[in-house]
Amino acid sequence: MSEQSSYGASSGGWSQPPPAAPKKRRKWPWILLVVVLLGIGGCVAVVALVANEVSDESDRTVRVRYEVTGTAEDVSIAYTTWRDGNMSTSQVSSQRLPWTKEVTTKGFVKGGSLSITLGRSGGKAVCSVTVDGGSPHTATASGAFANASCSGF
Protein backbone atom coordinates (compact mmCIF):
# COMPACT_ATOMS: atom_id res chain seq x y z
CA MET A 1 0.00 0.00 0.00
CA SER A 2 1.34 3.33 -0.84
CA GLU A 3 1.43 6.27 1.47
CA GLN A 4 -0.53 8.36 -0.89
CA SER A 5 -3.57 6.17 -1.16
CA SER A 6 -4.71 6.35 2.44
CA TYR A 7 -5.25 10.10 2.56
CA GLY A 8 -5.86 11.50 -0.86
CA ALA A 9 -8.25 13.26 -3.16
CA SER A 10 -11.17 10.97 -2.40
CA SER A 11 -11.34 11.95 1.27
CA GLY A 12 -11.15 15.71 0.52
CA GLY A 13 -8.33 16.35 2.97
CA TRP A 14 -5.62 18.35 1.30
CA SER A 15 -7.42 19.41 -1.80
CA GLN A 16 -8.69 22.95 -2.52
CA PRO A 17 -10.02 25.04 0.35
CA PRO A 18 -13.80 25.36 0.61
CA PRO A 19 -15.26 28.35 -1.27
CA ALA A 20 -15.50 31.58 0.76
CA ALA A 21 -18.96 32.62 1.93
CA PRO A 22 -20.35 35.48 -0.18
CA LYS A 23 -19.82 38.90 1.43
CA LYS A 24 -22.97 40.30 2.99
CA ARG A 25 -23.69 43.83 1.93
CA ARG A 26 -24.40 46.11 4.83
CA LYS A 27 -27.86 47.66 4.68
CA TRP A 28 -27.59 50.15 7.55
CA PRO A 29 -25.63 52.82 5.58
CA TRP A 30 -28.43 52.90 3.00
CA ILE A 31 -31.12 53.03 5.66
CA LEU A 32 -29.25 55.86 7.41
CA LEU A 33 -28.95 57.76 4.10
CA VAL A 34 -32.71 57.46 3.48
CA VAL A 35 -33.50 58.66 7.02
CA VAL A 36 -31.15 61.65 6.66
CA LEU A 37 -32.62 62.60 3.27
CA LEU A 38 -36.17 62.37 4.64
CA GLY A 39 -35.16 64.52 7.61
CA ILE A 40 -33.63 67.17 5.36
CA GLY A 41 -36.70 67.12 3.11
CA GLY A 42 -38.97 67.55 6.13
CA CYS A 43 -36.93 70.51 7.40
CA VAL A 44 -37.06 72.19 3.98
CA ALA A 45 -40.83 71.71 3.87
CA VAL A 46 -41.29 73.25 7.33
CA VAL A 47 -39.10 76.26 6.47
CA ALA A 48 -41.02 76.81 3.23
CA LEU A 49 -44.36 76.62 5.06
CA VAL A 50 -43.26 79.11 7.73
CA ALA A 51 -41.86 81.50 5.11
CA ASN A 52 -45.16 81.38 3.23
CA GLU A 53 -47.17 82.08 6.40
CA VAL A 54 -44.92 85.04 7.32
CA SER A 55 -45.28 86.45 3.81
CA ASP A 56 -49.06 86.09 3.90
CA GLU A 57 -49.28 87.71 7.35
CA SER A 58 -47.11 90.68 6.37
CA ASP A 59 -49.35 91.39 3.34
CA ARG A 60 -52.63 91.08 5.27
CA THR A 61 -54.45 94.35 5.93
CA VAL A 62 -56.37 94.69 9.20
CA ARG A 63 -58.85 97.27 10.45
CA VAL A 64 -58.25 98.64 13.96
CA ARG A 65 -61.10 100.45 15.72
CA TYR A 66 -60.29 102.61 18.76
CA GLU A 67 -63.24 103.67 20.92
CA VAL A 68 -63.70 105.53 24.19
CA THR A 69 -67.11 105.74 25.88
CA GLY A 70 -68.35 106.83 29.30
CA THR A 71 -69.51 109.74 31.44
CA ALA A 72 -66.23 111.64 31.79
CA GLU A 73 -66.29 115.14 30.32
CA ASP A 74 -62.56 115.81 29.98
CA VAL A 75 -60.52 112.94 28.57
CA SER A 76 -57.04 112.90 27.03
CA ILE A 77 -56.63 110.13 24.48
CA ALA A 78 -53.38 108.79 23.01
CA TYR A 79 -53.17 105.96 20.51
CA THR A 80 -50.38 104.30 18.57
CA THR A 81 -50.60 102.23 15.43
CA TRP A 82 -47.99 100.16 13.60
CA ARG A 83 -48.11 100.77 9.85
CA ASP A 84 -45.70 99.03 7.47
CA GLY A 85 -43.14 98.56 10.24
CA ASN A 86 -43.36 102.14 11.56
CA MET A 87 -45.15 103.27 14.70
CA SER A 88 -47.31 106.39 14.52
CA THR A 89 -48.59 108.10 17.66
CA SER A 90 -51.51 110.51 17.87
CA GLN A 91 -53.00 112.40 20.79
CA VAL A 92 -56.35 114.11 21.36
CA SER A 93 -56.83 116.35 24.42
CA SER A 94 -59.99 117.52 26.20
CA GLN A 95 -62.17 115.22 24.17
CA ARG A 96 -65.86 114.75 24.87
CA LEU A 97 -67.19 111.22 24.74
CA PRO A 98 -68.00 109.08 22.86
CA TRP A 99 -64.92 109.09 20.62
CA THR A 100 -63.96 106.64 17.85
CA LYS A 101 -61.14 106.33 15.37
CA GLU A 102 -60.69 103.61 12.74
CA VAL A 103 -57.46 102.91 10.87
CA THR A 104 -56.23 100.22 8.53
CA THR A 105 -52.75 98.81 8.79
CA LYS A 106 -50.61 96.12 7.25
CA GLY A 107 -47.17 94.72 7.75
CA PHE A 108 -45.75 91.98 9.93
CA VAL A 109 -46.25 94.04 13.12
CA LYS A 110 -49.81 95.30 13.55
CA GLY A 111 -51.85 96.74 16.37
CA GLY A 112 -50.76 99.39 18.83
CA SER A 113 -52.20 100.78 22.03
CA LEU A 114 -54.89 103.13 23.31
CA SER A 115 -54.47 105.09 26.55
CA ILE A 116 -56.93 107.41 28.25
CA THR A 117 -56.46 109.85 31.12
CA LEU A 118 -59.42 111.52 32.81
CA GLY A 119 -59.31 115.17 33.74
CA ARG A 120 -59.89 116.97 37.04
CA SER A 121 -63.65 116.48 36.90
CA GLY A 122 -63.24 112.67 36.93
CA GLY A 123 -66.08 110.48 35.80
CA LYS A 124 -65.79 107.10 34.19
CA ALA A 125 -64.46 106.07 30.76
CA VAL A 126 -63.91 102.77 28.99
CA CYS A 127 -61.34 102.35 26.25
CA SER A 128 -61.84 99.62 23.69
CA VAL A 129 -59.78 98.37 20.76
CA THR A 130 -61.16 95.93 18.20
CA VAL A 131 -59.08 94.36 15.42
CA ASP A 132 -60.96 93.11 12.34
CA GLY A 133 -64.25 92.84 14.23
CA GLY A 134 -62.79 90.39 16.78
CA SER A 135 -63.15 90.49 20.54
CA PRO A 136 -62.46 93.95 21.94
CA HIS A 137 -59.64 94.64 24.39
CA THR A 138 -61.06 96.96 27.07
CA ALA A 139 -59.99 98.81 30.18
CA THR A 140 -61.82 101.20 32.52
CA ALA A 141 -60.75 104.40 34.26
CA SER A 142 -62.82 106.18 36.92
CA GLY A 143 -62.12 109.17 39.12
CA ALA A 144 -60.09 112.34 38.78
CA PHE A 145 -56.85 111.90 36.78
CA ALA A 146 -57.38 108.13 36.47
CA ASN A 147 -55.98 106.35 33.47
CA ALA A 148 -56.48 103.10 31.56
CA SER A 149 -54.69 101.41 28.71
CA CYS A 150 -55.78 98.92 26.07
CA SER A 151 -52.88 97.05 24.50
CA GLY A 152 -51.72 93.58 23.65
CA PHE A 153 -53.61 93.13 20.42
mmCIF file with all atom_site columns, C-alpha atoms in Angstrom:
data_model
loop_
_atom_site.group_PDB
_atom_site.id
_atom_site.type_symbol
_atom_site.label_atom_id
_atom_site.label_alt_id
_atom_site.label_comp_id
_atom_site.label_asym_id
_atom_site.label_entity_id
_atom_site.label_seq_id
_atom_site.pdbx_PDB_ins_code
_atom_site.Cartn_x
_atom_site.Cartn_y
_atom_site.Cartn_z
_atom_site.occupancy
_atom_site.B_iso_or_equiv
_atom_site.pdbx_formal_charge
_atom_site.auth_seq_id
_atom_site.auth_comp_id
_atom_site.auth_asym_id
_atom_site.auth_atom_id
_atom_site.pdbx_PDB_model_num
ATOM 1   C CA . MET A 1 1   ? 0.000   0.000   0.000  1.00 0.00 ? 1   MET A CA 1
ATOM 2   C CA . SER A 1 2   ? 1.339   3.327   -0.844 1.00 0.00 ? 2   SER A CA 1
ATOM 3   C CA . GLU A 1 3   ? 1.430   6.267   1.471  1.00 0.00 ? 3   GLU A CA 1
ATOM 4   C CA . GLN A 1 4   ? -0.526  8.364   -0.893 1.00 0.00 ? 4   GLN A CA 1
ATOM 5   C CA . SER A 1 5   ? -3.566  6.172   -1.163 1.00 0.00 ? 5   SER A CA 1
ATOM 6   C CA . SER A 1 6   ? -4.706  6.347   2.442  1.00 0.00 ? 6   SER A CA 1
ATOM 7   C CA . TYR A 1 7   ? -5.245  10.097  2.555  1.00 0.00 ? 7   TYR A CA 1
ATOM 8   C CA . GLY A 1 8   ? -5.860  11.499  -0.859 1.00 0.00 ? 8   GLY A CA 1
ATOM 9   C CA . ALA A 1 9   ? -8.255  13.257  -3.161 1.00 0.00 ? 9   ALA A CA 1
ATOM 10  C CA . SER A 1 10  ? -11.169 10.968  -2.401 1.00 0.00 ? 10  SER A CA 1
ATOM 11  C CA . SER A 1 11  ? -11.335 11.950  1.270  1.00 0.00 ? 11  SER A CA 1
ATOM 12  C CA . GLY A 1 12  ? -11.148 15.708  0.523  1.00 0.00 ? 12  GLY A CA 1
ATOM 13  C CA . GLY A 1 13  ? -8.328  16.354  2.974  1.00 0.00 ? 13  GLY A CA 1
ATOM 14  C CA . TRP A 1 14  ? -5.617  18.354  1.297  1.00 0.00 ? 14  TRP A CA 1
ATOM 15  C CA . SER A 1 15  ? -7.425  19.413  -1.803 1.00 0.00 ? 15  SER A CA 1
ATOM 16  C CA . GLN A 1 16  ? -8.690  22.949  -2.523 1.00 0.00 ? 16  GLN A CA 1
ATOM 17  C CA . PRO A 1 17  ? -10.019 25.039  0.355  1.00 0.00 ? 17  PRO A CA 1
ATOM 18  C CA . PRO A 1 18  ? -13.804 25.362  0.608  1.00 0.00 ? 18  PRO A CA 1
ATOM 19  C CA . PRO A 1 19  ? -15.265 28.351  -1.271 1.00 0.00 ? 19  PRO A CA 1
ATOM 20  C CA . ALA A 1 20  ? -15.497 31.580  0.762  1.00 0.00 ? 20  ALA A CA 1
ATOM 21  C CA . ALA A 1 21  ? -18.956 32.616  1.927  1.00 0.00 ? 21  ALA A CA 1
ATOM 22  C CA . PRO A 1 22  ? -20.348 35.478  -0.182 1.00 0.00 ? 22  PRO A CA 1
ATOM 23  C CA . LYS A 1 23  ? -19.818 38.897  1.429  1.00 0.00 ? 23  LYS A CA 1
ATOM 24  C CA . LYS A 1 24  ? -22.970 40.303  2.988  1.00 0.00 ? 24  LYS A CA 1
ATOM 25  C CA . ARG A 1 25  ? -23.690 43.832  1.933  1.00 0.00 ? 25  ARG A CA 1
ATOM 26  C CA . ARG A 1 26  ? -24.398 46.106  4.825  1.00 0.00 ? 26  ARG A CA 1
ATOM 27  C CA . LYS A 1 27  ? -27.856 47.663  4.684  1.00 0.00 ? 27  LYS A CA 1
ATOM 28  C CA . TRP A 1 28  ? -27.589 50.154  7.553  1.00 0.00 ? 28  TRP A CA 1
ATOM 29  C CA . PRO A 1 29  ? -25.634 52.822  5.582  1.00 0.00 ? 29  PRO A CA 1
ATOM 30  C CA . TRP A 1 30  ? -28.435 52.900  2.998  1.00 0.00 ? 30  TRP A CA 1
ATOM 31  C CA . ILE A 1 31  ? -31.118 53.032  5.655  1.00 0.00 ? 31  ILE A CA 1
ATOM 32  C CA . LEU A 1 32  ? -29.251 55.858  7.407  1.00 0.00 ? 32  LEU A CA 1
ATOM 33  C CA . LEU A 1 33  ? -28.950 57.756  4.104  1.00 0.00 ? 33  LEU A CA 1
ATOM 34  C CA . VAL A 1 34  ? -32.706 57.461  3.479  1.00 0.00 ? 34  VAL A CA 1
ATOM 35  C CA . VAL A 1 35  ? -33.497 58.656  7.024  1.00 0.00 ? 35  VAL A CA 1
ATOM 36  C CA . VAL A 1 36  ? -31.146 61.655  6.661  1.00 0.00 ? 36  VAL A CA 1
ATOM 37  C CA . LEU A 1 37  ? -32.623 62.598  3.272  1.00 0.00 ? 37  LEU A CA 1
ATOM 38  C CA . LEU A 1 38  ? -36.168 62.368  4.643  1.00 0.00 ? 38  LEU A CA 1
ATOM 39  C CA . GLY A 1 39  ? -35.158 64.519  7.613  1.00 0.00 ? 39  GLY A CA 1
ATOM 40  C CA . ILE A 1 40  ? -33.629 67.171  5.358  1.00 0.00 ? 40  ILE A CA 1
ATOM 41  C CA . GLY A 1 41  ? -36.699 67.119  3.112  1.00 0.00 ? 41  GLY A CA 1
ATOM 42  C CA . GLY A 1 42  ? -38.969 67.555  6.130  1.00 0.00 ? 42  GLY A CA 1
ATOM 43  C CA . CYS A 1 43  ? -36.929 70.511  7.397  1.00 0.00 ? 43  CYS A CA 1
ATOM 44  C CA . VAL A 1 44  ? -37.057 72.186  3.983  1.00 0.00 ? 44  VAL A CA 1
ATOM 45  C CA . ALA A 1 45  ? -40.829 71.712  3.871  1.00 0.00 ? 45  ALA A CA 1
ATOM 46  C CA . VAL A 1 46  ? -41.291 73.250  7.330  1.00 0.00 ? 46  VAL A CA 1
ATOM 47  C CA . VAL A 1 47  ? -39.095 76.258  6.469  1.00 0.00 ? 47  VAL A CA 1
ATOM 48  C CA . ALA A 1 48  ? -41.022 76.813  3.229  1.00 0.00 ? 48  ALA A CA 1
ATOM 49  C CA . LEU A 1 49  ? -44.355 76.619  5.062  1.00 0.00 ? 49  LEU A CA 1
ATOM 50  C CA . VAL A 1 50  ? -43.255 79.112  7.732  1.00 0.00 ? 50  VAL A CA 1
ATOM 51  C CA . ALA A 1 51  ? -41.856 81.500  5.109  1.00 0.00 ? 51  ALA A CA 1
ATOM 52  C CA . ASN A 1 52  ? -45.156 81.375  3.227  1.00 0.00 ? 52  ASN A CA 1
ATOM 53  C CA . GLU A 1 53  ? -47.172 82.082  6.399  1.00 0.00 ? 53  GLU A CA 1
ATOM 54  C CA . VAL A 1 54  ? -44.921 85.040  7.321  1.00 0.00 ? 54  VAL A CA 1
ATOM 55  C CA . SER A 1 55  ? -45.277 86.448  3.813  1.00 0.00 ? 55  SER A CA 1
ATOM 56  C CA . ASP A 1 56  ? -49.063 86.088  3.905  1.00 0.00 ? 56  ASP A CA 1
ATOM 57  C CA . GLU A 1 57  ? -49.283 87.715  7.349  1.00 0.00 ? 57  GLU A CA 1
ATOM 58  C CA . SER A 1 58  ? -47.105 90.682  6.365  1.00 0.00 ? 58  SER A CA 1
ATOM 59  C CA . ASP A 1 59  ? -49.346 91.389  3.339  1.00 0.00 ? 59  ASP A CA 1
ATOM 60  C CA . ARG A 1 60  ? -52.629 91.084  5.268  1.00 0.00 ? 60  ARG A CA 1
ATOM 61  C CA . THR A 1 61  ? -54.453 94.353  5.934  1.00 0.00 ? 61  THR A CA 1
ATOM 62  C CA . VAL A 1 62  ? -56.368 94.691  9.198  1.00 0.00 ? 62  VAL A CA 1
ATOM 63  C CA . ARG A 1 63  ? -58.847 97.269  10.453 1.00 0.00 ? 63  ARG A CA 1
ATOM 64  C CA . VAL A 1 64  ? -58.249 98.639  13.963 1.00 0.00 ? 64  VAL A CA 1
ATOM 65  C CA . ARG A 1 65  ? -61.102 100.450 15.720 1.00 0.00 ? 65  ARG A CA 1
ATOM 66  C CA . TYR A 1 66  ? -60.287 102.609 18.759 1.00 0.00 ? 66  TYR A CA 1
ATOM 67  C CA . GLU A 1 67  ? -63.239 103.670 20.916 1.00 0.00 ? 67  GLU A CA 1
ATOM 68  C CA . VAL A 1 68  ? -63.701 105.533 24.193 1.00 0.00 ? 68  VAL A CA 1
ATOM 69  C CA . THR A 1 69  ? -67.109 105.745 25.876 1.00 0.00 ? 69  THR A CA 1
ATOM 70  C CA . GLY A 1 70  ? -68.350 106.831 29.298 1.00 0.00 ? 70  GLY A CA 1
ATOM 71  C CA . THR A 1 71  ? -69.513 109.744 31.438 1.00 0.00 ? 71  THR A CA 1
ATOM 72  C CA . ALA A 1 72  ? -66.226 111.637 31.790 1.00 0.00 ? 72  ALA A CA 1
ATOM 73  C CA . GLU A 1 73  ? -66.285 115.141 30.323 1.00 0.00 ? 73  GLU A CA 1
ATOM 74  C CA . ASP A 1 74  ? -62.557 115.805 29.978 1.00 0.00 ? 74  ASP A CA 1
ATOM 75  C CA . VAL A 1 75  ? -60.519 112.940 28.571 1.00 0.00 ? 75  VAL A CA 1
ATOM 76  C CA . SER A 1 76  ? -57.036 112.897 27.025 1.00 0.00 ? 76  SER A CA 1
ATOM 77  C CA . ILE A 1 77  ? -56.631 110.131 24.475 1.00 0.00 ? 77  ILE A CA 1
ATOM 78  C CA . ALA A 1 78  ? -53.379 108.789 23.007 1.00 0.00 ? 78  ALA A CA 1
ATOM 79  C CA . TYR A 1 79  ? -53.171 105.958 20.507 1.00 0.00 ? 79  TYR A CA 1
ATOM 80  C CA . THR A 1 80  ? -50.381 104.299 18.572 1.00 0.00 ? 80  THR A CA 1
ATOM 81  C CA . THR A 1 81  ? -50.599 102.228 15.425 1.00 0.00 ? 81  THR A CA 1
ATOM 82  C CA . TRP A 1 82  ? -47.987 100.158 13.600 1.00 0.00 ? 82  TRP A CA 1
ATOM 83  C CA . ARG A 1 83  ? -48.111 100.772 9.850  1.00 0.00 ? 83  ARG A CA 1
ATOM 84  C CA . ASP A 1 84  ? -45.701 99.030  7.471  1.00 0.00 ? 84  ASP A CA 1
ATOM 85  C CA . GLY A 1 85  ? -43.142 98.555  10.236 1.00 0.00 ? 85  GLY A CA 1
ATOM 86  C CA . ASN A 1 86  ? -43.360 102.140 11.557 1.00 0.00 ? 86  ASN A CA 1
ATOM 87  C CA . MET A 1 87  ? -45.153 103.272 14.697 1.00 0.00 ? 87  MET A CA 1
ATOM 88  C CA . SER A 1 88  ? -47.308 106.388 14.519 1.00 0.00 ? 88  SER A CA 1
ATOM 89  C CA . THR A 1 89  ? -48.586 108.099 17.659 1.00 0.00 ? 89  THR A CA 1
ATOM 90  C CA . SER A 1 90  ? -51.514 110.515 17.873 1.00 0.00 ? 90  SER A CA 1
ATOM 91  C CA . GLN A 1 91  ? -53.002 112.401 20.795 1.00 0.00 ? 91  GLN A CA 1
ATOM 92  C CA . VAL A 1 92  ? -56.354 114.106 21.363 1.00 0.00 ? 92  VAL A CA 1
ATOM 93  C CA . SER A 1 93  ? -56.831 116.346 24.422 1.00 0.00 ? 93  SER A CA 1
ATOM 94  C CA . SER A 1 94  ? -59.987 117.519 26.196 1.00 0.00 ? 94  SER A CA 1
ATOM 95  C CA . GLN A 1 95  ? -62.166 115.215 24.170 1.00 0.00 ? 95  GLN A CA 1
ATOM 96  C CA . ARG A 1 96  ? -65.858 114.749 24.872 1.00 0.00 ? 96  ARG A CA 1
ATOM 97  C CA . LEU A 1 97  ? -67.185 111.218 24.740 1.00 0.00 ? 97  LEU A CA 1
ATOM 98  C CA . PRO A 1 98  ? -68.000 109.080 22.860 1.00 0.00 ? 98  PRO A CA 1
ATOM 99  C CA . TRP A 1 99  ? -64.922 109.089 20.625 1.00 0.00 ? 99  TRP A CA 1
ATOM 100 C CA . THR A 1 100 ? -63.959 106.643 17.854 1.00 0.00 ? 100 THR A CA 1
ATOM 101 C CA . LYS A 1 101 ? -61.143 106.326 15.367 1.00 0.00 ? 101 LYS A CA 1
ATOM 102 C CA . GLU A 1 102 ? -60.692 103.614 12.742 1.00 0.00 ? 102 GLU A CA 1
ATOM 103 C CA . VAL A 1 103 ? -57.465 102.915 10.874 1.00 0.00 ? 103 VAL A CA 1
ATOM 104 C CA . THR A 1 104 ? -56.229 100.219 8.525  1.00 0.00 ? 104 THR A CA 1
ATOM 105 C CA . THR A 1 105 ? -52.752 98.812  8.792  1.00 0.00 ? 105 THR A CA 1
ATOM 106 C CA . LYS A 1 106 ? -50.615 96.115  7.254  1.00 0.00 ? 106 LYS A CA 1
ATOM 107 C CA . GLY A 1 107 ? -47.168 94.723  7.752  1.00 0.00 ? 107 GLY A CA 1
ATOM 108 C CA . PHE A 1 108 ? -45.754 91.983  9.925  1.00 0.00 ? 108 PHE A CA 1
ATOM 109 C CA . VAL A 1 109 ? -46.252 94.037  13.125 1.00 0.00 ? 109 VAL A CA 1
ATOM 110 C CA . LYS A 1 110 ? -49.812 95.299  13.546 1.00 0.00 ? 110 LYS A CA 1
ATOM 111 C CA . GLY A 1 111 ? -51.846 96.743  16.367 1.00 0.00 ? 111 GLY A CA 1
ATOM 112 C CA . GLY A 1 112 ? -50.760 99.387  18.827 1.00 0.00 ? 112 GLY A CA 1
ATOM 113 C CA . SER A 1 113 ? -52.198 100.780 22.032 1.00 0.00 ? 113 SER A CA 1
ATOM 114 C CA . LEU A 1 114 ? -54.893 103.130 23.312 1.00 0.00 ? 114 LEU A CA 1
ATOM 115 C CA . SER A 1 115 ? -54.468 105.087 26.552 1.00 0.00 ? 115 SER A CA 1
ATOM 116 C CA . ILE A 1 116 ? -56.928 107.413 28.249 1.00 0.00 ? 116 ILE A CA 1
ATOM 117 C CA . THR A 1 117 ? -56.463 109.845 31.117 1.00 0.00 ? 117 THR A CA 1
ATOM 118 C CA . LEU A 1 118 ? -59.418 111.518 32.807 1.00 0.00 ? 118 LEU A CA 1
ATOM 119 C CA . GLY A 1 119 ? -59.312 115.172 33.738 1.00 0.00 ? 119 GLY A CA 1
ATOM 120 C CA . ARG A 1 120 ? -59.886 116.969 37.039 1.00 0.00 ? 120 ARG A CA 1
ATOM 121 C CA . SER A 1 121 ? -63.651 116.480 36.898 1.00 0.00 ? 121 SER A CA 1
ATOM 122 C CA . GLY A 1 122 ? -63.236 112.672 36.927 1.00 0.00 ? 122 GLY A CA 1
ATOM 123 C CA . GLY A 1 123 ? -66.079 110.483 35.804 1.00 0.00 ? 123 GLY A CA 1
ATOM 124 C CA . LYS A 1 124 ? -65.793 107.095 34.187 1.00 0.00 ? 124 LYS A CA 1
ATOM 125 C CA . ALA A 1 125 ? -64.462 106.071 30.756 1.00 0.00 ? 125 ALA A CA 1
ATOM 126 C CA . VAL A 1 126 ? -63.911 102.773 28.994 1.00 0.00 ? 126 VAL A CA 1
ATOM 127 C CA . CYS A 1 127 ? -61.337 102.347 26.250 1.00 0.00 ? 127 CYS A CA 1
ATOM 128 C CA . SER A 1 128 ? -61.839 99.616  23.689 1.00 0.00 ? 128 SER A CA 1
ATOM 129 C CA . VAL A 1 129 ? -59.775 98.368  20.761 1.00 0.00 ? 129 VAL A CA 1
ATOM 130 C CA . THR A 1 130 ? -61.158 95.929  18.200 1.00 0.00 ? 130 THR A CA 1
ATOM 131 C CA . VAL A 1 131 ? -59.082 94.362  15.418 1.00 0.00 ? 131 VAL A CA 1
ATOM 132 C CA . ASP A 1 132 ? -60.965 93.113  12.336 1.00 0.00 ? 132 ASP A CA 1
ATOM 133 C CA . GLY A 1 133 ? -64.248 92.839  14.230 1.00 0.00 ? 133 GLY A CA 1
ATOM 134 C CA . GLY A 1 134 ? -62.793 90.392  16.778 1.00 0.00 ? 134 GLY A CA 1
ATOM 135 C CA . SER A 1 135 ? -63.152 90.487  20.545 1.00 0.00 ? 135 SER A CA 1
ATOM 136 C CA . PRO A 1 136 ? -62.463 93.952  21.942 1.00 0.00 ? 136 PRO A CA 1
ATOM 137 C CA . HIS A 1 137 ? -59.643 94.639  24.388 1.00 0.00 ? 137 HIS A CA 1
ATOM 138 C CA . THR A 1 138 ? -61.059 96.957  27.067 1.00 0.00 ? 138 THR A CA 1
ATOM 139 C CA . ALA A 1 139 ? -59.993 98.808  30.179 1.00 0.00 ? 139 ALA A CA 1
ATOM 140 C CA . THR A 1 140 ? -61.821 101.205 32.522 1.00 0.00 ? 140 THR A CA 1
ATOM 141 C CA . ALA A 1 141 ? -60.746 104.402 34.264 1.00 0.00 ? 141 ALA A CA 1
ATOM 142 C CA . SER A 1 142 ? -62.821 106.179 36.924 1.00 0.00 ? 142 SER A CA 1
ATOM 143 C CA . GLY A 1 143 ? -62.116 109.168 39.124 1.00 0.00 ? 143 GLY A CA 1
ATOM 144 C CA . ALA A 1 144 ? -60.091 112.341 38.776 1.00 0.00 ? 144 ALA A CA 1
ATOM 145 C CA . PHE A 1 145 ? -56.847 111.896 36.781 1.00 0.00 ? 145 PHE A CA 1
ATOM 146 C CA . ALA A 1 146 ? -57.385 108.130 36.473 1.00 0.00 ? 146 ALA A CA 1
ATOM 147 C CA . ASN A 1 147 ? -55.981 106.348 33.469 1.00 0.00 ? 147 ASN A CA 1
ATOM 148 C CA . ALA A 1 148 ? -56.476 103.103 31.563 1.00 0.00 ? 148 ALA A CA 1
ATOM 149 C CA . SER A 1 149 ? -54.694 101.410 28.710 1.00 0.00 ? 149 SER A CA 1
ATOM 150 C CA . CYS A 1 150 ? -55.785 98.923  26.074 1.00 0.00 ? 150 CYS A CA 1
ATOM 151 C CA . SER A 1 151 ? -52.878 97.049  24.503 1.00 0.00 ? 151 SER A CA 1
ATOM 152 C CA . GLY A 1 152 ? -51.720 93.578  23.646 1.00 0.00 ? 152 GLY A CA 1
ATOM 153 C CA . PHE A 1 153 ? -53.608 93.134  20.421 1.00 0.00 ? 153 PHE A CA 1
#
